[in-house]
Amino acid sequence: MYILGMESSCDETSAAVVEMGDGVRAIRSNIVASQIDVHRLYGGVVPEIASRAHIEAVSRITYQALEEAGITVDQLGAVAVTAYPGLIGALLVGVNFAKSLAYSRKLPLVAVNHIHAHVAATYLSHPHLEPPFLALVVSGGHTSIYRVESYTDFTEIGSTRDDAAGEAFDKIGRVIGMPYPGGAALDKLAYEGDPRAIALPSPALHGDTLDFSFSGIKTAALNYLNSMEQKGLAINPADVAASYTDQIVKAIVKKAELALERTGMKTLVLSGGVAANSHLRAALQKMCATRGVVLAMPERGLCGDNGAMVAAAGYFEFLCGKFADTSLNASASDDGL
Ligand code: KG4
Ligand code: ZN
C-alpha cells in the first residue's frame, strides 16, 4: 500500500510516498523543504518562524510528493503524520494538514512518534531488518537507547539527562564559527584536527547507568574557548572539533556496548540526525564487528528529518489498527498525546 508521510516537528517540512507491504519497503518520493537558511541567520531554530515556514511549504511539498510518486491522493492507503515530540507550533501545521487531507478523502490517519520514525528510517535502508533489536537514537533533541521489541513497542533504557548530542555539536559549532547546524561541519573539520589536543570530560555517566550528560562537555569546551580568548591565544578549530567529537563518539559507543552486553541483543540500530556522523558510524561499526553484532543504519540521506521515515513508522501503526481520529492533537513531549 502507499502511505503518505508528513513531517514538520522542527525545521524541515517533508512529505513522502512510501510503498509498504509484504517484502516491499520502497520510497516512491521524499520531498524535504529545509528551513536551515532562514534559521541560520539566528544561529538556531526560531519556533515561530519554523511554524510559518511549514505553513508556506506544506501544500506544495505534498503535491510534489504525490506527483513524483506518480500517484493520486485516492491511491493512498493512509496518511501518517508526526504528532510528537517536537516544537508544538511546527507539529500543529503537519497534524492539521494531514487531518484535513485524511478527512476530505476518507483515508485512515495515523499519528507517529518522531523517535519511532527515526528508527523506522532504518527499515527503508535495510529491507530485511526486523525487531527485536537495540536502537540508539541520536539527534538534535534526543540521545536515547531503546529496546525495540516489535515494530511499535519501544522501551527506553538510557537517555541524556540534559542536552542531546546534536544540540552539543551545534552549540560548539556555532561558537567556533560554523554555520548552523554545526554538526555536519564539525564532522568534516574533525578529520583535520588532533583528538587528543584538548582534554574534555566524557558525556558517558559513570557506573552502571546507560545515561548520558552532554552539558559538562559543552561547558568545558566553552570554558576552554573563553580562556583562550582571554589569554589572547588563537584556537585551532580543527583540534576543538576533533577532541569534542572524539569524546562524544567514545561515550556513545561505550553506553551502546554496555546496553548490548546487558540486553544480549545481537542487532544495533543507529538513527537520528547525528547518525549521519561519519566518526560515530565508523566507531560503532568497529565495536559491533568486534562483538559479532549486526549494525544497521539508515543511509546518510535518511538520517535527518524526512517524511519517508514517518510513512514507514505509520505503516506499522496502521497494521496494529492504531488510527487517529479528527480530534488528533500534537504534543511537544516525548510522552505523547
Ligand atoms: O534528527 P534531526 O534531523 O532533528 C531532530 O530530530 O533533532 O537531527 C538534527 C541534528 C542537528 O543537531 C545536526 O547538527 C545533527 O543532527 N547532524 C549531525 C550531522 N548531521 C546532522 N551531527 C553530527 N555529524 C553529522 N554529520
Ligand atoms: Zn528528528
mmCIF file of C-alpha atoms and ligand atoms in Angstrom:
data_model
loop_
_atom_site.group_PDB
_atom_site.id
_atom_site.type_symbol
_atom_site.label_atom_id
_atom_site.label_comp_id
_atom_site.label_asym_id
_atom_site.label_seq_id
_atom_site.Cartn_x
_atom_site.Cartn_y
_atom_site.Cartn_z
ATOM 1 C CA MET A 1 0.000 0.000 0.000
ATOM 2 C CA TYR A 2 1.023 3.612 -0.497
ATOM 3 C CA ILE A 3 1.385 5.750 2.609
ATOM 4 C CA LEU A 4 1.831 9.498 2.669
ATOM 5 C CA GLY A 5 4.222 10.506 5.450
ATOM 6 C CA MET A 6 4.243 14.062 6.734
ATOM 7 C CA GLU A 7 6.930 15.584 8.953
ATOM 8 C CA SER A 8 7.005 19.092 10.466
ATOM 9 C CA SER A 9 8.354 18.644 14.001
ATOM 10 C CA CYS A 10 11.310 21.030 13.721
ATOM 11 C CA ASP A 11 12.886 22.818 10.776
ATOM 12 C CA GLU A 12 12.182 20.530 7.822
ATOM 13 C CA THR A 13 8.807 20.300 6.135
ATOM 14 C CA SER A 14 8.616 16.952 4.426
ATOM 15 C CA ALA A 15 6.112 14.814 2.558
ATOM 16 C CA ALA A 16 6.857 11.407 1.131
ATOM 17 C CA VAL A 17 5.110 8.497 -0.512
ATOM 18 C CA VAL A 18 6.354 5.123 0.627
ATOM 19 C CA GLU A 19 5.138 1.758 -0.622
ATOM 20 C CA MET A 20 4.979 -0.807 2.156
ATOM 21 C CA GLY A 21 3.730 -4.368 2.113
ATOM 22 C CA ASP A 22 4.865 -7.973 2.205
ATOM 23 C CA GLY A 23 8.526 -7.827 1.182
ATOM 24 C CA VAL A 24 8.161 -4.251 -0.099
ATOM 25 C CA ARG A 25 9.674 -1.196 1.547
ATOM 26 C CA ALA A 26 10.169 1.352 -1.189
ATOM 27 C CA ILE A 27 10.434 5.124 -1.179
ATOM 28 C CA ARG A 28 8.465 6.495 -4.148
ATOM 29 C CA SER A 29 9.157 10.143 -3.263
ATOM 30 C CA ASN A 30 10.641 12.022 -0.331
ATOM 31 C CA ILE A 31 10.433 15.810 -0.628
ATOM 32 C CA VAL A 32 12.220 17.782 2.082
ATOM 33 C CA ALA A 33 11.894 21.569 2.278
ATOM 34 C CA SER A 34 14.618 22.667 4.660
ATOM 35 C CA GLN A 35 14.343 25.932 6.564
ATOM 36 C CA ILE A 36 18.003 25.906 7.556
ATOM 37 C CA ASP A 37 18.875 29.016 5.543
ATOM 38 C CA VAL A 38 16.255 31.055 7.415
ATOM 39 C CA HIS A 39 17.220 29.837 10.897
ATOM 40 C CA ARG A 40 20.927 30.178 10.125
ATOM 41 C CA LEU A 41 20.513 33.957 10.364
ATOM 42 C CA TYR A 42 19.617 33.496 14.048
ATOM 43 C CA GLY A 43 22.100 30.725 14.851
ATOM 44 C CA GLY A 44 19.334 28.249 15.746
ATOM 45 C CA VAL A 45 15.701 27.312 15.142
ATOM 46 C CA VAL A 46 13.225 30.111 15.883
ATOM 47 C CA PRO A 47 9.953 28.282 16.662
ATOM 48 C CA GLU A 48 7.512 30.847 15.298
ATOM 49 C CA ILE A 49 9.466 31.260 12.084
ATOM 50 C CA ALA A 50 9.525 27.459 11.766
ATOM 51 C CA SER A 51 5.721 27.216 12.072
ATOM 52 C CA ARG A 52 5.200 29.914 9.479
ATOM 53 C CA ALA A 53 7.654 28.314 7.050
ATOM 54 C CA HIS A 54 5.859 24.951 7.455
ATOM 55 C CA ILE A 55 2.528 26.590 6.581
ATOM 56 C CA GLU A 56 4.010 28.067 3.432
ATOM 57 C CA ALA A 57 5.587 24.804 2.270
ATOM 58 C CA VAL A 58 3.199 22.053 3.333
ATOM 59 C CA SER A 59 0.706 22.079 0.419
ATOM 60 C CA ARG A 60 3.375 22.469 -2.234
ATOM 61 C CA ILE A 61 5.571 19.652 -0.980
ATOM 62 C CA THR A 62 2.580 17.327 -0.630
ATOM 63 C CA TYR A 63 1.604 17.923 -4.259
ATOM 64 C CA GLN A 64 5.214 17.391 -5.227
ATOM 65 C CA ALA A 65 5.465 14.133 -3.280
ATOM 66 C CA LEU A 66 2.367 12.712 -4.968
ATOM 67 C CA GLU A 67 3.456 13.915 -8.381
ATOM 68 C CA GLU A 68 6.948 12.469 -8.072
ATOM 69 C CA ALA A 69 5.497 9.157 -6.862
ATOM 70 C CA GLY A 70 3.191 9.172 -9.882
ATOM 71 C CA ILE A 71 0.045 8.573 -7.838
ATOM 72 C CA THR A 72 -3.111 10.492 -6.921
ATOM 73 C CA VAL A 73 -4.416 11.089 -3.401
ATOM 74 C CA ASP A 74 -7.054 8.411 -3.977
ATOM 75 C CA GLN A 75 -4.388 5.745 -4.405
ATOM 76 C CA LEU A 76 -3.123 6.335 -0.870
ATOM 77 C CA GLY A 77 -3.948 3.717 1.745
ATOM 78 C CA ALA A 78 -3.256 6.008 4.706
ATOM 79 C CA VAL A 79 -1.843 9.348 5.835
ATOM 80 C CA ALA A 80 0.805 9.257 8.587
ATOM 81 C CA VAL A 81 1.921 12.370 10.422
ATOM 82 C CA THR A 82 4.434 13.189 13.151
ATOM 83 C CA ALA A 83 2.322 14.168 16.165
ATOM 84 C CA TYR A 84 5.059 14.269 18.870
ATOM 85 C CA PRO A 85 7.621 15.173 20.151
ATOM 86 C CA GLY A 86 8.813 18.464 18.661
ATOM 87 C CA LEU A 87 8.081 22.181 18.507
ATOM 88 C CA ILE A 88 4.381 22.450 19.179
ATOM 89 C CA GLY A 89 3.565 25.162 16.635
ATOM 90 C CA ALA A 90 5.544 23.312 13.980
ATOM 91 C CA LEU A 91 3.871 19.961 14.726
ATOM 92 C CA LEU A 92 0.388 21.503 14.596
ATOM 93 C CA VAL A 93 0.912 22.540 10.984
ATOM 94 C CA GLY A 94 1.585 18.987 9.802
ATOM 95 C CA VAL A 95 -1.073 17.444 12.047
ATOM 96 C CA ASN A 96 -3.762 19.836 10.914
ATOM 97 C CA PHE A 97 -2.867 19.419 7.248
ATOM 98 C CA ALA A 98 -2.798 15.619 7.492
ATOM 99 C CA LYS A 99 -6.100 15.569 9.370
ATOM 100 C CA SER A 100 -7.828 17.695 6.753
ATOM 101 C CA LEU A 101 -6.451 15.616 3.903
ATOM 102 C CA ALA A 102 -7.437 12.331 5.545
ATOM 103 C CA TYR A 103 -10.880 13.667 6.447
ATOM 104 C CA SER A 104 -11.624 15.024 2.999
ATOM 105 C CA ARG A 105 -10.626 11.759 1.260
ATOM 106 C CA LYS A 106 -11.873 9.388 3.985
ATOM 107 C CA LEU A 107 -8.358 7.997 4.430
ATOM 108 C CA PRO A 108 -7.103 6.323 7.610
ATOM 109 C CA LEU A 109 -4.992 8.732 9.665
ATOM 110 C CA VAL A 110 -2.048 7.527 11.757
ATOM 111 C CA ALA A 111 -0.235 9.558 14.433
ATOM 112 C CA VAL A 112 3.511 8.904 14.537
ATOM 113 C CA ASN A 113 6.104 9.319 17.288
ATOM 114 C CA HIS A 114 9.077 11.167 15.740
ATOM 115 C CA ILE A 115 11.579 8.931 17.550
ATOM 116 C CA HIS A 116 9.926 5.768 16.252
ATOM 117 C CA ALA A 117 10.077 7.356 12.800
ATOM 118 C CA HIS A 118 13.847 7.867 13.064
ATOM 119 C CA VAL A 119 14.193 4.172 13.867
ATOM 120 C CA ALA A 120 11.830 3.249 11.011
ATOM 121 C CA ALA A 121 14.131 5.062 8.551
ATOM 122 C CA THR A 122 16.439 2.083 9.055
ATOM 123 C CA TYR A 123 13.777 -0.329 7.697
ATOM 124 C CA LEU A 124 13.874 1.584 4.424
ATOM 125 C CA SER A 125 17.646 1.198 4.043
ATOM 126 C CA HIS A 126 17.624 -2.420 5.311
ATOM 127 C CA PRO A 127 14.608 -4.201 3.799
ATOM 128 C CA HIS A 128 15.169 -7.369 5.840
ATOM 129 C CA LEU A 129 15.678 -5.715 9.226
ATOM 130 C CA GLU A 130 13.095 -6.669 11.828
ATOM 131 C CA PRO A 131 12.753 -6.332 15.602
ATOM 132 C CA PRO A 132 13.811 -7.190 18.232
ATOM 133 C CA PHE A 133 16.919 -5.019 18.343
ATOM 134 C CA LEU A 134 18.584 -2.299 20.345
ATOM 135 C CA ALA A 135 18.132 1.227 18.937
ATOM 136 C CA LEU A 136 20.312 4.234 19.532
ATOM 137 C CA VAL A 137 18.552 7.457 18.507
ATOM 138 C CA VAL A 138 20.938 10.406 18.383
ATOM 139 C CA SER A 139 19.518 13.683 17.127
ATOM 140 C CA GLY A 140 19.199 17.386 17.848
ATOM 141 C CA GLY A 141 16.634 16.673 20.558
ATOM 142 C CA HIS A 142 17.426 13.119 21.721
ATOM 143 C CA THR A 143 20.219 10.779 22.721
ATOM 144 C CA SER A 144 18.453 7.639 23.848
ATOM 145 C CA ILE A 145 18.798 3.873 23.849
ATOM 146 C CA TYR A 146 15.714 1.712 23.358
ATOM 147 C CA ARG A 147 14.875 -1.936 23.444
ATOM 148 C CA VAL A 148 12.695 -2.316 20.369
ATOM 149 C CA GLU A 149 10.627 -5.445 20.979
ATOM 150 C CA SER A 150 8.340 -5.085 17.974
ATOM 151 C CA TYR A 151 7.718 -2.511 15.239
ATOM 152 C CA THR A 152 5.621 -0.454 17.651
ATOM 153 C CA ASP A 153 6.872 -1.467 21.092
ATOM 154 C CA PHE A 154 9.781 0.605 22.446
ATOM 155 C CA THR A 155 11.250 0.690 25.970
ATOM 156 C CA GLU A 156 13.746 3.431 26.777
ATOM 157 C CA ILE A 157 16.675 2.035 28.769
ATOM 158 C CA GLY A 158 19.046 5.000 28.600
ATOM 159 C CA SER A 159 18.948 8.670 27.685
ATOM 160 C CA THR A 160 20.573 12.026 28.156
ATOM 161 C CA ARG A 161 19.823 13.801 31.405
ATOM 162 C CA ASP A 162 20.247 17.231 29.805
ATOM 163 C CA ASP A 163 21.303 18.242 26.283
ATOM 164 C CA ALA A 164 21.211 15.963 23.255
ATOM 165 C CA ALA A 165 24.383 15.135 21.319
ATOM 166 C CA GLY A 166 23.204 17.094 18.246
ATOM 167 C CA GLU A 167 22.492 20.130 20.395
ATOM 168 C CA ALA A 168 26.001 19.859 21.878
ATOM 169 C CA PHE A 169 27.570 19.672 18.389
ATOM 170 C CA ASP A 170 25.538 22.645 17.176
ATOM 171 C CA LYS A 171 26.442 24.811 20.168
ATOM 172 C CA ILE A 172 30.209 24.380 19.856
ATOM 173 C CA GLY A 173 29.970 24.552 16.070
ATOM 174 C CA ARG A 174 28.362 27.962 16.399
ATOM 175 C CA VAL A 175 30.975 29.246 18.859
ATOM 176 C CA ILE A 176 33.879 28.249 16.617
ATOM 177 C CA GLY A 177 32.216 29.912 13.643
ATOM 178 C CA MET A 178 30.483 27.081 11.792
ATOM 179 C CA PRO A 179 27.161 27.867 10.132
ATOM 180 C CA TYR A 180 24.050 26.409 11.855
ATOM 181 C CA PRO A 181 23.583 23.483 12.291
ATOM 182 C CA GLY A 182 27.206 22.817 13.179
ATOM 183 C CA GLY A 183 27.023 19.008 13.392
ATOM 184 C CA ALA A 184 27.823 18.216 9.769
ATOM 185 C CA ALA A 185 30.559 20.885 9.580
ATOM 186 C CA LEU A 186 32.265 19.611 12.765
ATOM 187 C CA ASP A 187 32.158 16.092 11.331
ATOM 188 C CA LYS A 188 34.336 17.183 8.376
ATOM 189 C CA LEU A 189 36.570 19.522 10.356
ATOM 190 C CA ALA A 190 37.371 16.831 12.934
ATOM 191 C CA TYR A 191 39.429 14.933 10.317
ATOM 192 C CA GLU A 192 41.915 17.810 10.230
ATOM 193 C CA GLY A 193 42.484 18.014 13.989
ATOM 194 C CA ASP A 194 44.079 16.069 16.818
ATOM 195 C CA PRO A 195 41.525 14.242 19.020
ATOM 196 C CA ARG A 196 43.971 14.361 21.952
ATOM 197 C CA ALA A 197 44.685 18.106 21.707
ATOM 198 C CA ILE A 198 42.145 19.257 24.317
ATOM 199 C CA ALA A 199 41.151 17.385 27.488
ATOM 200 C CA LEU A 200 37.370 17.244 27.821
ATOM 201 C CA PRO A 201 35.084 15.296 30.194
ATOM 202 C CA SER A 202 33.199 12.248 28.961
ATOM 203 C CA PRO A 203 29.421 12.563 28.386
ATOM 204 C CA ALA A 204 29.039 8.913 29.477
ATOM 205 C CA LEU A 205 27.803 8.970 33.079
ATOM 206 C CA HIS A 206 29.889 6.901 35.475
ATOM 207 C CA GLY A 207 28.878 3.447 36.557
ATOM 208 C CA ASP A 208 26.189 1.072 35.522
ATOM 209 C CA THR A 209 23.762 3.568 34.074
ATOM 210 C CA LEU A 210 23.012 3.798 30.352
ATOM 211 C CA ASP A 211 22.508 7.551 30.665
ATOM 212 C CA PHE A 212 24.481 10.449 29.229
ATOM 213 C CA SER A 213 25.067 14.072 30.131
ATOM 214 C CA PHE A 214 26.302 16.418 27.434
ATOM 215 C CA SER A 215 26.122 19.662 29.405
ATOM 216 C CA GLY A 216 29.512 19.038 31.084
ATOM 217 C CA ILE A 217 31.488 18.606 27.880
ATOM 218 C CA LYS A 218 29.693 21.559 26.315
ATOM 219 C CA THR A 219 30.547 23.828 29.264
ATOM 220 C CA ALA A 220 34.142 22.549 29.394
ATOM 221 C CA ALA A 221 34.611 23.302 25.683
ATOM 222 C CA LEU A 222 33.084 26.768 26.131
ATOM 223 C CA ASN A 223 35.367 27.454 29.121
ATOM 224 C CA TYR A 224 38.383 26.375 27.090
ATOM 225 C CA LEU A 225 37.396 28.664 24.210
ATOM 226 C CA ASN A 226 36.749 31.617 26.578
ATOM 227 C CA SER A 227 40.019 31.201 28.456
ATOM 228 C CA MET A 228 41.983 31.026 25.202
ATOM 229 C CA GLU A 229 40.305 34.243 24.084
ATOM 230 C CA GLN A 230 41.022 35.952 27.399
ATOM 231 C CA LYS A 231 44.682 34.980 27.124
ATOM 232 C CA GLY A 232 44.749 36.325 23.595
ATOM 233 C CA LEU A 233 45.683 32.889 22.254
ATOM 234 C CA ALA A 234 44.454 31.543 18.924
ATOM 235 C CA ILE A 235 42.476 28.329 18.930
ATOM 236 C CA ASN A 236 42.755 25.590 16.359
ATOM 237 C CA PRO A 237 39.110 24.912 15.373
ATOM 238 C CA ALA A 238 40.028 21.535 13.896
ATOM 239 C CA ASP A 239 41.554 20.404 17.210
ATOM 240 C CA VAL A 240 38.394 21.530 19.019
ATOM 241 C CA ALA A 241 36.227 19.632 16.524
ATOM 242 C CA ALA A 242 38.395 16.505 16.759
ATOM 243 C CA SER A 243 38.676 16.433 20.579
ATOM 244 C CA TYR A 244 34.993 17.208 21.089
ATOM 245 C CA THR A 245 33.821 14.657 18.513
ATOM 246 C CA ASP A 246 36.152 12.008 19.875
ATOM 247 C CA GLN A 247 34.786 12.272 23.426
ATOM 248 C CA ILE A 248 31.152 12.312 22.273
ATOM 249 C CA VAL A 249 31.646 9.342 19.961
ATOM 250 C CA LYS A 250 33.511 7.338 22.616
ATOM 251 C CA ALA A 251 30.747 7.989 25.155
ATOM 252 C CA ILE A 252 28.008 6.845 22.787
ATOM 253 C CA VAL A 253 29.954 3.735 21.804
ATOM 254 C CA LYS A 254 30.637 2.932 25.471
ATOM 255 C CA LYS A 255 26.977 3.081 26.500
ATOM 256 C CA ALA A 256 25.851 1.256 23.360
ATOM 257 C CA GLU A 257 28.291 -1.534 24.185
ATOM 258 C CA LEU A 258 27.061 -1.702 27.778
ATOM 259 C CA ALA A 259 23.454 -1.854 26.551
ATOM 260 C CA LEU A 260 24.327 -4.679 24.151
ATOM 261 C CA GLU A 261 26.065 -6.549 26.927
ATOM 262 C CA ARG A 262 23.166 -6.081 29.303
ATOM 263 C CA THR A 263 20.374 -6.975 26.906
ATOM 264 C CA GLY A 264 22.198 -9.667 24.926
ATOM 265 C CA MET A 265 20.787 -8.128 21.737
ATOM 266 C CA LYS A 266 22.610 -9.062 18.561
ATOM 267 C CA THR A 267 21.446 -6.197 16.345
ATOM 268 C CA LEU A 268 22.055 -2.497 16.916
ATOM 269 C CA VAL A 269 20.253 0.252 15.010
ATOM 270 C CA LEU A 270 21.741 3.743 14.893
ATOM 271 C CA SER A 271 19.406 6.525 13.727
ATOM 272 C CA GLY A 272 18.567 10.238 14.099
ATOM 273 C CA GLY A 273 20.281 13.268 12.549
ATOM 274 C CA VAL A 274 23.610 12.611 14.327
ATOM 275 C CA ALA A 275 23.635 9.081 12.860
ATOM 276 C CA ALA A 276 24.987 10.824 9.742
ATOM 277 C CA ASN A 277 28.216 11.482 11.691
ATOM 278 C CA SER A 278 30.969 9.559 9.938
ATOM 279 C CA HIS A 279 33.125 9.170 13.073
ATOM 280 C CA LEU A 280 30.208 7.720 15.043
ATOM 281 C CA ARG A 281 29.270 5.364 12.211
ATOM 282 C CA ALA A 282 32.837 4.092 11.913
ATOM 283 C CA ALA A 283 33.365 3.680 15.668
ATOM 284 C CA LEU A 284 30.094 1.772 16.131
ATOM 285 C CA GLN A 285 30.893 -0.357 13.102
ATOM 286 C CA LYS A 286 34.202 -1.325 14.718
ATOM 287 C CA MET A 287 32.685 -2.069 18.136
ATOM 288 C CA CYS A 288 29.860 -4.122 16.610
ATOM 289 C CA ALA A 289 32.255 -6.097 14.409
ATOM 290 C CA THR A 290 34.334 -6.978 17.475
ATOM 291 C CA ARG A 291 31.253 -8.153 19.366
ATOM 292 C CA GLY A 292 29.689 -10.007 16.432
ATOM 293 C CA VAL A 293 26.730 -7.620 16.459
ATOM 294 C CA VAL A 294 24.936 -6.540 13.281
ATOM 295 C CA LEU A 295 24.872 -2.750 12.933
ATOM 296 C CA ALA A 296 22.057 -1.275 10.837
ATOM 297 C CA MET A 297 21.900 2.422 9.997
ATOM 298 C CA PRO A 298 19.790 4.419 7.561
ATOM 299 C CA GLU A 299 21.732 5.701 4.563
ATOM 300 C CA ARG A 300 23.046 9.145 5.476
ATOM 301 C CA GLY A 301 20.347 10.925 3.442
ATOM 302 C CA LEU A 302 17.630 9.330 5.595
ATOM 303 C CA CYS A 303 19.182 10.200 8.981
ATOM 304 C CA GLY A 304 17.786 13.737 9.177
ATOM 305 C CA ASP A 305 14.091 14.519 9.463
ATOM 306 C CA ASN A 306 12.067 13.324 6.468
ATOM 307 C CA GLY A 307 8.583 12.181 5.539
ATOM 308 C CA ALA A 308 9.617 8.707 4.339
ATOM 309 C CA MET A 309 10.584 7.612 7.839
ATOM 310 C CA VAL A 310 7.219 8.858 9.115
ATOM 311 C CA ALA A 311 5.386 6.874 6.454
ATOM 312 C CA ALA A 312 7.385 3.739 7.339
ATOM 313 C CA ALA A 313 6.625 4.087 11.063
ATOM 314 C CA GLY A 314 2.994 4.893 10.237
ATOM 315 C CA TYR A 315 2.646 1.679 8.258
ATOM 316 C CA PHE A 316 3.381 -0.441 11.331
ATOM 317 C CA GLU A 317 0.936 1.581 13.456
ATOM 318 C CA PHE A 318 -1.595 1.055 10.662
ATOM 319 C CA LEU A 319 -1.038 -2.713 10.780
ATOM 320 C CA CYS A 320 -1.806 -2.613 14.513
ATOM 321 C CA GLY A 321 -5.035 -0.751 13.778
ATOM 322 C CA LYS A 322 -3.901 2.291 15.721
ATOM 323 C CA PHE A 323 -5.796 5.027 13.900
ATOM 324 C CA ALA A 324 -6.191 8.636 14.915
ATOM 325 C CA ASP A 325 -9.494 10.435 14.587
ATOM 326 C CA THR A 326 -10.357 14.020 13.813
ATOM 327 C CA SER A 327 -9.662 15.062 17.399
ATOM 328 C CA LEU A 328 -5.943 14.279 16.946
ATOM 329 C CA ASN A 329 -3.739 16.838 18.690
ATOM 330 C CA ALA A 330 0.038 17.331 18.759
ATOM 331 C CA SER A 331 2.344 17.226 21.766
ATOM 332 C CA ALA A 332 5.765 18.733 22.378
ATOM 333 C CA SER A 333 6.577 15.999 24.861
ATOM 334 C CA ASP A 334 8.193 12.576 24.434
ATOM 335 C CA ASP A 335 5.352 11.082 26.465
ATOM 336 C CA GLY A 336 2.986 11.641 23.618
ATOM 337 C CA LEU A 337 -0.615 12.595 23.275
HETATM 338 O O1 KG4 B 1 17.126 14.187 13.593
HETATM 339 P P1 KG4 B 1 17.382 15.601 13.242
HETATM 340 O O2 KG4 B 1 17.336 15.986 11.801
HETATM 341 O O3 KG4 B 1 16.407 16.535 14.021
HETATM 342 C C1 KG4 B 1 15.936 16.237 15.302
HETATM 343 O O4 KG4 B 1 15.023 15.392 15.420
HETATM 344 O O5 KG4 B 1 16.536 16.802 16.239
HETATM 345 O O6 KG4 B 1 18.822 15.956 13.853
HETATM 346 C C2 KG4 B 1 19.410 17.191 13.665
HETATM 347 C C3 KG4 B 1 20.757 17.180 14.335
HETATM 348 C C4 KG4 B 1 21.429 18.547 14.360
HETATM 349 O O7 KG4 B 1 21.868 18.792 15.669
HETATM 350 C C5 KG4 B 1 22.591 18.380 13.395
HETATM 351 O O8 KG4 B 1 23.711 19.188 13.699
HETATM 352 C C6 KG4 B 1 22.917 16.925 13.590
HETATM 353 O O9 KG4 B 1 21.662 16.301 13.639
HETATM 354 N N1 KG4 B 1 23.739 16.388 12.497
HETATM 355 C C7 KG4 B 1 24.994 15.928 12.682
HETATM 356 C C8 KG4 B 1 25.464 15.523 11.413
HETATM 357 N N2 KG4 B 1 24.478 15.756 10.500
HETATM 358 C C9 KG4 B 1 23.428 16.288 11.186
HETATM 359 N N3 KG4 B 1 25.734 15.816 13.803
HETATM 360 C C10 KG4 B 1 26.969 15.310 13.676
HETATM 361 N N4 KG4 B 1 27.505 14.914 12.483
HETATM 362 C C11 KG4 B 1 26.786 14.995 11.343
HETATM 363 N N5 KG4 B 1 27.310 14.586 10.183
HETATM 364 ZN ZN ZN B 2 14.458 14.218 14.121
#
